[in-house]
XYZ file of C-alpha atoms in Angstrom:
391
model
C -24.776 -3.391 27.070
C -22.132 -5.248 24.595
C -20.697 -8.605 25.110
C -17.528 -9.386 24.574
C -17.016 -10.525 21.350
C -20.164 -8.910 19.447
C -20.746 -7.965 16.195
C -20.369 -3.760 16.341
C -22.404 -1.427 14.330
C -19.934 1.098 12.932
C -20.227 2.973 9.070
C -19.226 1.817 5.826
C -15.341 1.353 5.804
C -13.420 4.422 4.614
C -9.975 5.346 5.224
C -9.427 7.970 7.806
C -5.538 10.245 7.831
C -3.849 9.425 10.827
C -1.501 11.550 12.618
C 1.446 9.368 12.757
C 4.149 10.627 10.817
C 5.492 7.284 9.917
C 5.521 8.145 5.819
C 1.735 8.067 4.932
C -0.112 5.298 7.314
C -3.747 5.310 6.982
C -6.194 3.952 9.938
C -8.657 1.718 8.441
C -12.759 2.321 10.323
C -13.960 -1.206 10.576
C -16.337 -2.521 7.762
C -20.035 -1.789 8.912
C -21.486 -4.659 11.582
C -17.814 -6.629 11.599
C -17.364 -8.062 14.426
C -14.010 -7.426 16.782
C -12.148 -9.519 19.301
C -12.277 -8.652 22.915
C -8.683 -7.783 24.050
C -8.702 -10.665 26.532
C -8.149 -13.161 23.095
C -4.585 -11.946 23.558
C -2.995 -13.534 26.542
C 0.071 -14.105 27.649
C 2.933 -15.692 24.519
C 0.103 -16.136 21.975
C -0.805 -11.866 22.663
C 3.024 -10.835 22.522
C 3.578 -12.894 19.100
C 0.258 -10.721 17.748
C 1.756 -7.875 19.069
C 4.855 -8.027 17.757
C 3.613 -8.844 14.709
C 0.801 -6.193 13.860
C 2.938 -3.441 15.163
C 4.196 -1.203 12.366
C 2.353 -3.572 9.627
C -0.869 -4.021 8.638
C -1.856 -7.394 9.784
C -4.474 -8.111 11.943
C -3.201 -9.040 15.630
C -6.150 -11.438 15.838
C -5.452 -13.424 12.547
C -1.509 -13.515 13.808
C -2.612 -15.030 17.145
C -5.251 -17.232 15.725
C -2.004 -18.678 13.573
C 0.018 -18.905 16.290
C -2.076 -20.850 18.529
C -2.695 -23.164 15.696
C 1.294 -23.901 15.587
C 0.968 -23.798 18.705
C -1.137 -26.527 19.693
C 0.676 -28.380 16.845
C 4.405 -27.875 18.388
C 3.191 -29.386 22.051
C 1.774 -32.604 20.467
C -0.577 -35.087 22.473
C 1.706 -34.583 25.377
C -0.528 -32.830 27.612
C -4.635 -34.074 27.566
C -7.426 -32.904 29.513
C -9.931 -35.703 30.539
C -13.599 -34.974 30.083
C -15.579 -37.901 30.908
C -13.852 -40.893 29.078
C -12.535 -38.207 26.277
C -8.794 -37.526 26.310
C -8.790 -33.670 24.636
C -5.542 -32.830 23.628
C -4.970 -28.958 22.765
C -5.178 -29.885 18.805
C -6.875 -26.729 16.614
C -8.034 -26.099 13.253
C -8.240 -22.172 12.609
C -9.839 -20.588 9.650
C -9.548 -17.084 8.943
C -12.092 -15.405 7.016
C -11.667 -12.182 5.256
C -11.937 -10.070 1.977
C -9.099 -10.591 -0.594
C -6.769 -8.216 -0.362
C -7.579 -6.590 2.744
C -7.656 -9.594 5.073
C -3.989 -9.864 4.767
C -3.891 -13.657 5.405
C -0.707 -14.828 4.017
C 0.739 -11.823 6.414
C -0.597 -13.210 9.538
C 1.060 -16.707 8.844
C 5.021 -14.713 7.844
C 5.834 -13.918 12.043
C 4.937 -17.930 12.927
C 7.059 -19.311 10.157
C 10.531 -16.656 10.775
C 9.512 -18.393 14.989
C 9.243 -21.812 13.611
C 12.852 -21.394 11.757
C 14.324 -19.664 14.804
C 13.252 -22.215 17.069
C 14.851 -24.908 14.292
C 17.841 -23.321 15.085
C 17.568 -23.940 18.193
C 17.190 -27.605 18.352
C 14.930 -29.394 14.995
C 13.592 -31.850 17.735
C 11.670 -29.355 18.750
C 9.507 -27.963 15.810
C 7.010 -30.153 13.799
C 6.616 -30.685 10.517
C 4.916 -28.305 8.520
C 3.052 -28.877 4.996
C 1.984 -26.049 2.483
C 1.449 -27.702 -0.365
C -2.056 -28.232 -0.475
C -3.738 -31.049 0.655
C -5.568 -33.586 -1.717
C -6.407 -36.531 -0.203
C -6.600 -38.857 2.922
C -3.880 -40.696 1.171
C -1.941 -37.897 0.665
C -2.445 -36.601 4.165
C -1.520 -39.990 6.068
C 1.872 -40.082 3.973
C 3.046 -37.256 5.636
C 2.980 -39.054 8.460
C 2.831 -43.059 7.933
C 3.370 -45.628 10.517
C 6.101 -47.402 8.080
C 5.221 -49.726 4.765
C 6.742 -52.280 2.438
C 7.169 -50.962 -1.413
C 8.352 -53.798 -3.408
C 11.315 -55.494 -1.083
C 11.736 -52.517 0.719
C 10.689 -51.647 4.177
C 10.236 -47.436 4.216
C 10.781 -46.637 8.516
C 7.690 -45.148 9.896
C 7.477 -41.087 10.237
C 7.827 -40.795 14.514
C 7.334 -37.352 14.693
C 3.267 -36.929 14.288
C 2.895 -33.529 15.008
C 1.681 -31.787 11.510
C 1.182 -28.291 11.176
C -0.979 -27.546 7.815
C -1.073 -24.512 6.153
C -4.078 -24.002 3.684
C -3.444 -20.537 2.172
C -6.217 -21.350 -0.092
C -8.934 -23.532 1.613
C -11.301 -23.425 -0.340
C -9.402 -25.869 -1.964
C -9.977 -28.150 0.897
C -13.822 -27.349 0.129
C -12.942 -28.237 -3.634
C -11.648 -31.593 -2.575
C -14.791 -32.392 -0.623
C -16.824 -32.209 -3.528
C -15.416 -34.822 -5.666
C -16.730 -38.682 -5.742
C -14.739 -40.870 -3.718
C -12.520 -38.229 -2.195
C -12.131 -38.706 1.841
C -10.401 -35.991 3.092
C -12.544 -34.242 4.871
C -13.285 -37.549 6.618
C -9.673 -38.068 7.218
C -9.409 -34.163 9.070
C -12.177 -34.739 10.954
C -10.470 -37.937 12.339
C -7.452 -35.907 12.923
C -9.264 -33.476 14.625
C -10.412 -36.051 16.859
C -7.113 -37.514 17.094
C -8.543 -41.204 16.277
C -5.861 -43.513 14.295
C -6.082 -42.854 10.114
C -6.564 -46.234 8.292
C -6.728 -47.145 5.124
C -9.694 -46.280 3.129
C -9.010 -48.873 0.925
C -7.930 -52.528 0.858
C -5.303 -51.709 -1.902
C -3.612 -49.173 -0.006
C -2.310 -50.294 3.158
C -1.116 -46.851 4.366
C -1.970 -45.835 8.142
C -0.982 -43.410 10.908
C -1.272 -44.128 14.559
C -2.168 -41.521 16.747
C -1.779 -38.061 14.726
C -1.725 -34.497 15.974
C -2.849 -32.906 13.243
C -3.542 -28.732 13.433
C -4.351 -26.548 10.271
C -4.384 -22.697 9.829
C -6.712 -22.293 6.782
C -7.565 -18.753 5.008
C -10.602 -17.976 3.306
C -12.792 -14.849 1.805
C -16.060 -14.877 2.813
C -17.894 -15.021 -0.714
C -15.663 -18.229 -1.207
C -16.507 -19.932 2.390
C -20.257 -19.368 1.633
C -20.275 -20.079 -2.095
C -18.377 -23.720 -1.533
C -19.907 -24.583 1.884
C -21.760 -27.206 1.402
C -24.989 -29.550 3.433
C -22.498 -31.901 3.303
C -19.587 -30.559 5.539
C -22.191 -28.732 8.046
C -24.052 -31.738 8.852
C -21.158 -34.141 9.036
C -19.446 -32.275 11.371
C -16.662 -31.081 9.254
C -17.260 -27.356 9.736
C -18.010 -27.086 13.136
C -14.271 -28.541 14.151
C -12.807 -25.269 12.776
C -12.299 -21.695 14.604
C -13.431 -19.514 12.722
C -12.722 -15.625 12.885
C -13.181 -13.090 10.885
C -9.996 -10.307 10.853
C -8.809 -7.884 8.017
C -6.289 -5.041 8.218
C -6.491 -2.353 10.797
C -5.049 0.147 8.597
C -3.007 0.800 5.486
C 0.671 1.338 5.442
C 2.485 1.726 1.936
C 5.810 0.543 3.700
C 5.178 -2.065 6.942
C 7.893 -2.550 9.114
C 9.673 -6.207 9.409
C 9.819 -7.589 13.012
C 13.683 -7.341 14.636
C 15.285 -10.506 14.347
C 15.741 -10.057 17.555
C 12.376 -9.756 18.783
C 11.461 -13.079 16.879
C 14.492 -14.818 18.686
C 13.073 -13.644 21.780
C 9.804 -15.037 20.798
C 11.293 -18.074 19.853
C 13.008 -18.802 22.980
C 10.161 -18.741 24.887
C 8.139 -21.060 22.452
C 10.959 -23.246 23.103
C 10.646 -22.687 26.999
C 6.942 -23.876 26.648
C 7.754 -26.989 24.605
C 10.726 -28.067 27.113
C 7.984 -27.529 29.939
C 5.786 -30.698 27.842
C 8.766 -32.465 26.554
C 7.673 -31.737 23.040
C 11.002 -32.956 21.050
C 10.321 -36.940 23.262
C 8.281 -37.646 19.430
C 7.337 -40.925 21.725
C 5.812 -39.725 24.757
C 1.795 -39.483 24.587
C -0.163 -38.096 27.443
C 1.724 -37.559 30.500
C 1.311 -33.951 31.549
C -2.845 -34.766 33.287
C -4.014 -31.501 32.818
C -6.689 -30.199 35.350
C -9.098 -27.139 36.309
C -8.922 -25.433 39.622
C -12.124 -24.876 41.520
C -12.487 -21.456 40.169
C -12.060 -22.330 36.732
C -14.435 -25.465 36.924
C -16.872 -22.876 38.320
C -16.886 -20.865 35.554
C -16.702 -23.311 32.946
C -20.088 -24.588 34.779
C -21.498 -21.284 34.786
C -20.766 -21.185 30.656
C -21.552 -24.658 29.881
C -25.379 -24.335 31.473
C -25.551 -21.024 29.567
C -23.937 -19.335 26.387
C -21.882 -22.497 25.766
C -25.178 -24.261 24.898
C -27.939 -21.351 23.998
C -29.853 -22.601 21.038
C -28.402 -20.894 17.686
C -31.140 -22.948 15.685
C -30.943 -25.187 12.836
C -29.473 -22.850 10.648
C -26.350 -22.537 9.192
C -24.905 -20.838 12.421
C -25.893 -23.628 15.232
C -24.388 -26.453 12.896
C -21.284 -24.094 12.651
C -20.931 -23.433 16.304
C -22.287 -27.110 17.654
C -18.782 -27.655 19.111
C -18.204 -24.601 20.970
C -17.513 -26.023 24.434
C -14.851 -28.636 23.465
C -13.125 -26.013 21.213
C -13.265 -23.858 24.691
C -11.663 -26.351 26.500
C -8.272 -26.659 24.056
C -8.400 -23.109 24.055
C -7.793 -23.103 27.882
C -5.568 -26.241 27.691
C -3.041 -23.856 25.350
C -3.282 -20.687 27.221
C -2.092 -22.657 30.493
C 0.625 -24.553 28.771
C 1.898 -21.346 27.101
C 2.041 -20.219 31.135
C 3.767 -23.307 31.659
C 1.607 -24.677 33.834
C -0.982 -27.753 33.896
C -3.587 -25.753 36.035
C -6.210 -24.324 33.966
C -7.131 -21.323 35.944
C -10.441 -18.915 35.030
C -8.674 -16.423 33.505
C -7.310 -18.993 30.963
C -10.951 -19.766 30.728
C -11.842 -16.252 30.229
C -9.391 -16.043 27.175
C -10.881 -18.681 25.644
C -14.494 -17.506 25.905
C -13.045 -14.223 24.284
C -11.675 -16.391 21.465
C -15.511 -18.712 21.418
C -17.637 -14.989 21.115
C -15.583 -14.145 18.232
C -15.901 -16.806 16.440
C -19.641 -16.834 17.140
C -20.054 -13.144 15.945
C -17.612 -13.818 13.024
C -20.353 -16.663 12.232
C -22.766 -14.835 12.282
C -21.518 -11.714 10.557
C -19.877 -14.123 7.598
C -23.342 -16.047 7.198
C -26.364 -13.719 8.115
C -25.214 -10.169 7.984
C -23.438 -10.600 4.683
C -26.119 -12.467 3.446
C -28.746 -10.135 4.535
C -25.946 -7.111 2.799
C -26.202 -8.882 -0.367
C -30.083 -9.757 -0.562
C -30.362 -5.767 0.432
C -28.312 -4.630 -2.570
C -29.394 -7.350 -5.118
C -33.014 -5.659 -4.047
C -31.683 -1.909 -4.385
C -30.876 -3.265 -7.994
C -34.056 -4.266 -8.931
C -35.686 -1.139 -7.287
C -33.352 0.814 -9.589
C -34.261 -1.306 -12.923
C -38.026 -0.784 -11.998
C -37.673 3.007 -11.745
C -35.497 3.101 -15.023
C -38.993 1.883 -17.255
């Protein structure tokens, strides 16, 4: 019996004519072996945003949901925390959307989230986080976006009080390229951001620093770029496994996609604002005033998963290295699901929704780094066999 989120085997992708009379919609059959997310991923407000953005468009609802989760996890800030031992976790996510160029609809998956942000700003600028879409190149550049103030000549540059920063890397390959440059510490800075620790100066000559950063990231990349650029260093230093990697491509071919009605965008923005008001996200100086806890049923469910699936031995290869942080990732996702429901108690349904994402990420990583690699090898074997027959 297939588990939720496991890869499913299908025939090679071919367009199939749809019966809809919407001007030529063509439904897409999933690429062979491509993983599909369980509907449980689309919980509450997150699911409503995803469905609104995918209706009448080619964009995959799962990709929209992942980007909205990254945005929402940024917007709630460090107000809510979940103590696990001596570590305080915040709902802070790095999401990486993997899909083939032209088919992943990676840019479209961010568009509705940006529109919701714009509507949110019109309701109250203080609730919306900073957004950076220009591409990251260095640790210093990242720190400059949320610095604690510095002196320039005789002038004091005031600190940026709001440390919430949503980074949108539509070309995530750029970040991996930067990590290959000698002396570049961007990946180390992003690791610190995921952990929530202060970003201190990397050199004595540069005194820029940022305390208590709250950086969340939405990245997009093609599978060939990801497998080609991901180096051993990113795998061994814990950079790559801080990302929730999900595979998502368009579900249909639609020549004339529909725009999400502004009234719907405004409704989703108002619901988002209610969540942010619940956590007092507009009070930028307040941190960790909402302590979250797991209900007794959620504790039992998480303990089951922790003793089993979350700690399954995935081997010493790429897949195992990329999925080492499944347990803390699940807790952060469950926190966000609960906060989106405007409650500080994490229930079993939040744990189950979060686990659906972990299973989809697991299937996605296996698909990109194992199934795709095997397909490429088989293709090479077929080419060599064909050459051998031609002699």
